[in-house]
Amino acid sequence: MSGKKQIKVAAGLGLEEPGPNSPDHSSQNNRNLPEQHQPAKSDLVIRKLLNFGRKLAAGYNKLQISHRGMYSIERLHAYQAYCDKTSTVRAIAVCVLTPVPSLLAIVLIECFPLRDPLLGWEANYMFWIRFYISGVLICIGLTYQATDMVDRVKISLLQRLVMSIVAMSIYVGTVMLVSYLWIFPVPFGIVLGIGPCFAVFLTALIVTIGPTTFKANPGLGDEDETQF
């Protein structure tokens, strides 16, 4: 059928020939557009992913407080001096033997026998002993970490022990109270008790350092806030 006859038949049926502004015609034109003129959705997605990755990396770097946000010249010189003066055997021994006390403590704590949880929180007194001892050791380790990161803080061994005992007493007491009032073992008990424990631990740490030390070192409060 010729083109004129097709137009006449379409007009007789009430149909119109698609014009340049009709939807079908525009969609056909869009399909015929070269690729460079179409929206680059893939490029937009890639840019968003890259921006998200940069923000994620920046946030991760802010959390890395072990080097206080930078590697100073003094620390690099100290590291170079350590490499020059320390033998390979000593360096390997430090890496191998450092975890031994912690592993030994874990093994000894695991030697405490546990009873059936269905017997209740009172019958499982050995669980609370294990929980308490392990928590005290962790808190003592936190005090050493705090003094290593902040040079101007000096805490004696007795002060570390007292702070850890007080903090863990609050921690274990909170979980035991919840067990008495609700259920044993407490679901997410560690998460539940960490708030009061950490608050008491920080308070004890600040009291132990003392207001005199904070007044003599104006930037000490900012350093402690950065570490914790």
mmCIF file of C-alpha atoms in Angstrom, residues 79-216:
data_model
loop_
_atom_site.group_PDB
_atom_site.id
_atom_site.type_symbol
_atom_site.label_atom_id
_atom_site.label_comp_id
_atom_site.label_asym_id
_atom_site.label_seq_id
_atom_site.Cartn_x
_atom_site.Cartn_y
_atom_site.Cartn_z
ATOM 1 C CA TYR A 79 61.049 4.234 65.883
ATOM 2 C CA GLN A 80 64.323 4.535 63.956
ATOM 3 C CA ALA A 81 66.317 4.345 67.184
ATOM 4 C CA TYR A 82 64.365 1.251 68.241
ATOM 5 C CA CYS A 83 65.091 -0.419 64.905
ATOM 6 C CA ASP A 84 68.800 0.389 65.196
ATOM 7 C CA LYS A 85 69.273 -0.734 68.805
ATOM 8 C CA THR A 86 66.882 -3.698 69.017
ATOM 9 C CA SER A 87 67.877 -7.106 67.739
ATOM 10 C CA THR A 88 65.622 -9.212 65.556
ATOM 11 C CA VAL A 89 65.349 -11.896 68.242
ATOM 12 C CA ARG A 90 64.124 -9.369 70.796
ATOM 13 C CA ALA A 91 61.567 -7.912 68.382
ATOM 14 C CA ILE A 92 60.198 -11.387 67.594
ATOM 15 C CA ALA A 93 60.119 -12.255 71.305
ATOM 16 C CA VAL A 94 58.123 -9.109 72.056
ATOM 17 C CA CYS A 95 55.578 -9.961 69.351
ATOM 18 C CA VAL A 96 55.265 -13.591 70.466
ATOM 19 C CA LEU A 97 55.347 -13.196 74.250
ATOM 20 C CA THR A 98 53.232 -10.049 74.650
ATOM 21 C CA PRO A 99 49.860 -11.873 74.259
ATOM 22 C CA VAL A 100 50.885 -14.685 76.637
ATOM 23 C CA PRO A 101 49.616 -13.074 79.895
ATOM 24 C CA SER A 102 46.234 -12.328 78.346
ATOM 25 C CA LEU A 103 45.916 -15.823 76.891
ATOM 26 C CA LEU A 104 46.956 -17.347 80.215
ATOM 27 C CA ALA A 105 44.347 -15.284 82.072
ATOM 28 C CA ILE A 106 41.643 -16.377 79.617
ATOM 29 C CA VAL A 107 42.564 -20.052 80.012
ATOM 30 C CA LEU A 108 42.544 -19.808 83.810
ATOM 31 C CA ILE A 109 39.171 -18.055 83.823
ATOM 32 C CA GLU A 110 37.749 -20.760 81.565
ATOM 33 C CA CYS A 111 38.749 -23.344 84.174
ATOM 34 C CA PHE A 112 35.946 -22.092 86.437
ATOM 35 C CA PRO A 113 33.057 -24.563 85.923
ATOM 36 C CA LEU A 114 29.646 -23.292 84.868
ATOM 37 C CA ARG A 115 26.231 -24.689 85.786
ATOM 38 C CA ASP A 116 23.028 -25.005 83.818
ATOM 39 C CA PRO A 117 21.553 -21.528 83.119
ATOM 40 C CA LEU A 118 18.072 -22.919 83.839
ATOM 41 C CA LEU A 119 19.014 -23.138 87.517
ATOM 42 C CA GLY A 120 18.878 -19.356 87.760
ATOM 43 C CA TRP A 121 21.251 -16.528 88.476
ATOM 44 C CA GLU A 122 21.879 -17.476 92.120
ATOM 45 C CA ALA A 123 23.006 -21.008 91.316
ATOM 46 C CA ASN A 124 25.373 -19.675 88.654
ATOM 47 C CA TYR A 125 27.592 -17.777 91.077
ATOM 48 C CA MET A 126 30.648 -19.083 89.223
ATOM 49 C CA PHE A 127 29.501 -17.190 86.124
ATOM 50 C CA TRP A 128 29.505 -13.929 88.067
ATOM 51 C CA ILE A 129 32.978 -14.627 89.437
ATOM 52 C CA ARG A 130 34.310 -15.249 85.944
ATOM 53 C CA PHE A 131 32.557 -12.168 84.643
ATOM 54 C CA TYR A 132 33.914 -10.018 87.459
ATOM 55 C CA ILE A 133 37.535 -11.162 87.192
ATOM 56 C CA SER A 134 37.677 -10.797 83.410
ATOM 57 C CA GLY A 135 36.139 -7.319 83.643
ATOM 58 C CA VAL A 136 38.646 -6.172 86.260
ATOM 59 C CA LEU A 137 41.517 -7.293 84.043
ATOM 60 C CA ILE A 138 40.045 -5.438 81.072
ATOM 61 C CA CYS A 139 39.601 -2.241 83.089
ATOM 62 C CA ILE A 140 43.190 -2.428 84.310
ATOM 63 C CA GLY A 141 44.280 -2.722 80.697
ATOM 64 C CA LEU A 142 42.221 0.364 79.846
ATOM 65 C CA THR A 143 43.999 2.378 82.522
ATOM 66 C CA TYR A 144 47.367 1.417 81.059
ATOM 67 C CA GLN A 145 46.153 2.391 77.613
ATOM 68 C CA ALA A 146 45.017 5.775 78.920
ATOM 69 C CA THR A 147 48.353 6.523 80.586
ATOM 70 C CA ASP A 148 50.306 5.377 77.523
ATOM 71 C CA MET A 149 48.316 7.650 75.210
ATOM 72 C CA VAL A 150 48.384 10.657 77.540
ATOM 73 C CA ASP A 151 51.929 11.210 78.770
ATOM 74 C CA ARG A 152 51.053 13.611 81.578
ATOM 75 C CA VAL A 153 48.764 11.176 83.419
ATOM 76 C CA LYS A 154 50.408 9.114 86.147
ATOM 77 C CA ILE A 155 48.381 6.414 87.929
ATOM 78 C CA SER A 156 49.732 3.953 90.469
ATOM 79 C CA LEU A 157 48.989 0.239 90.397
ATOM 80 C CA LEU A 158 46.785 0.516 93.496
ATOM 81 C CA GLN A 159 44.735 3.291 91.887
ATOM 82 C CA ARG A 160 44.291 1.207 88.740
ATOM 83 C CA LEU A 161 43.101 -1.728 90.806
ATOM 84 C CA VAL A 162 40.647 0.360 92.851
ATOM 85 C CA MET A 163 39.162 2.002 89.750
ATOM 86 C CA SER A 164 38.719 -1.356 88.042
ATOM 87 C CA ILE A 165 37.125 -2.979 91.098
ATOM 88 C CA VAL A 166 34.648 -0.129 91.580
ATOM 89 C CA ALA A 167 33.705 0.006 87.891
ATOM 90 C CA MET A 168 33.196 -3.753 87.608
ATOM 91 C CA SER A 169 31.221 -3.861 90.856
ATOM 92 C CA ILE A 170 28.733 -1.447 89.286
ATOM 93 C CA TYR A 171 28.790 -3.433 86.038
ATOM 94 C CA VAL A 172 28.161 -6.848 87.594
ATOM 95 C CA GLY A 173 25.677 -5.399 90.086
ATOM 96 C CA THR A 174 23.620 -3.893 87.259
ATOM 97 C CA VAL A 175 23.454 -7.170 85.337
ATOM 98 C CA MET A 176 22.657 -9.134 88.507
ATOM 99 C CA LEU A 177 19.809 -6.753 89.328
ATOM 100 C CA VAL A 178 18.348 -7.196 85.858
ATOM 101 C CA SER A 179 18.691 -10.981 86.225
ATOM 102 C CA TYR A 180 16.842 -10.847 89.549
ATOM 103 C CA LEU A 181 14.032 -8.697 88.176
ATOM 104 C CA TRP A 182 13.736 -10.281 84.728
ATOM 105 C CA ILE A 183 15.574 -13.323 83.374
ATOM 106 C CA PHE A 184 18.899 -15.137 83.421
ATOM 107 C CA PRO A 185 20.993 -15.071 81.318
ATOM 108 C CA VAL A 186 20.217 -11.465 80.424
ATOM 109 C CA PRO A 187 19.889 -10.889 76.668
ATOM 110 C CA PHE A 188 22.577 -8.422 75.568
ATOM 111 C CA GLY A 189 23.694 -8.164 79.187
ATOM 112 C CA ILE A 190 27.114 -6.810 78.232
ATOM 113 C CA VAL A 191 25.558 -3.966 76.251
ATOM 114 C CA LEU A 192 23.113 -3.247 79.071
ATOM 115 C CA GLY A 193 25.719 -2.888 81.790
ATOM 116 C CA ILE A 194 28.506 -1.186 79.856
ATOM 117 C CA GLY A 195 26.920 2.275 80.189
ATOM 118 C CA PRO A 196 26.962 2.495 84.011
ATOM 119 C CA CYS A 197 30.335 0.742 84.132
ATOM 120 C CA PHE A 198 31.997 3.137 81.702
ATOM 121 C CA ALA A 199 30.465 6.169 83.418
ATOM 122 C CA VAL A 200 31.824 5.054 86.796
ATOM 123 C CA PHE A 201 35.191 4.194 85.251
ATOM 124 C CA LEU A 202 35.575 7.626 83.635
ATOM 125 C CA THR A 203 34.475 9.360 86.831
ATOM 126 C CA ALA A 204 36.990 7.369 88.877
ATOM 127 C CA LEU A 205 39.705 8.121 86.327
ATOM 128 C CA ILE A 206 39.033 11.868 86.433
ATOM 129 C CA VAL A 207 38.946 11.864 90.242
ATOM 130 C CA THR A 208 42.174 9.864 90.373
ATOM 131 C CA ILE A 209 43.966 12.251 88.018
ATOM 132 C CA GLY A 210 42.747 15.114 90.201
ATOM 133 C CA PRO A 211 41.735 18.719 89.502
ATOM 134 C CA THR A 212 45.259 19.947 90.253
ATOM 135 C CA THR A 213 46.674 17.971 87.336
ATOM 136 C CA PHE A 214 43.994 19.306 84.984
ATOM 137 C CA LYS A 215 44.703 22.898 86.058
ATOM 138 C CA ALA A 216 48.439 22.466 85.579
#
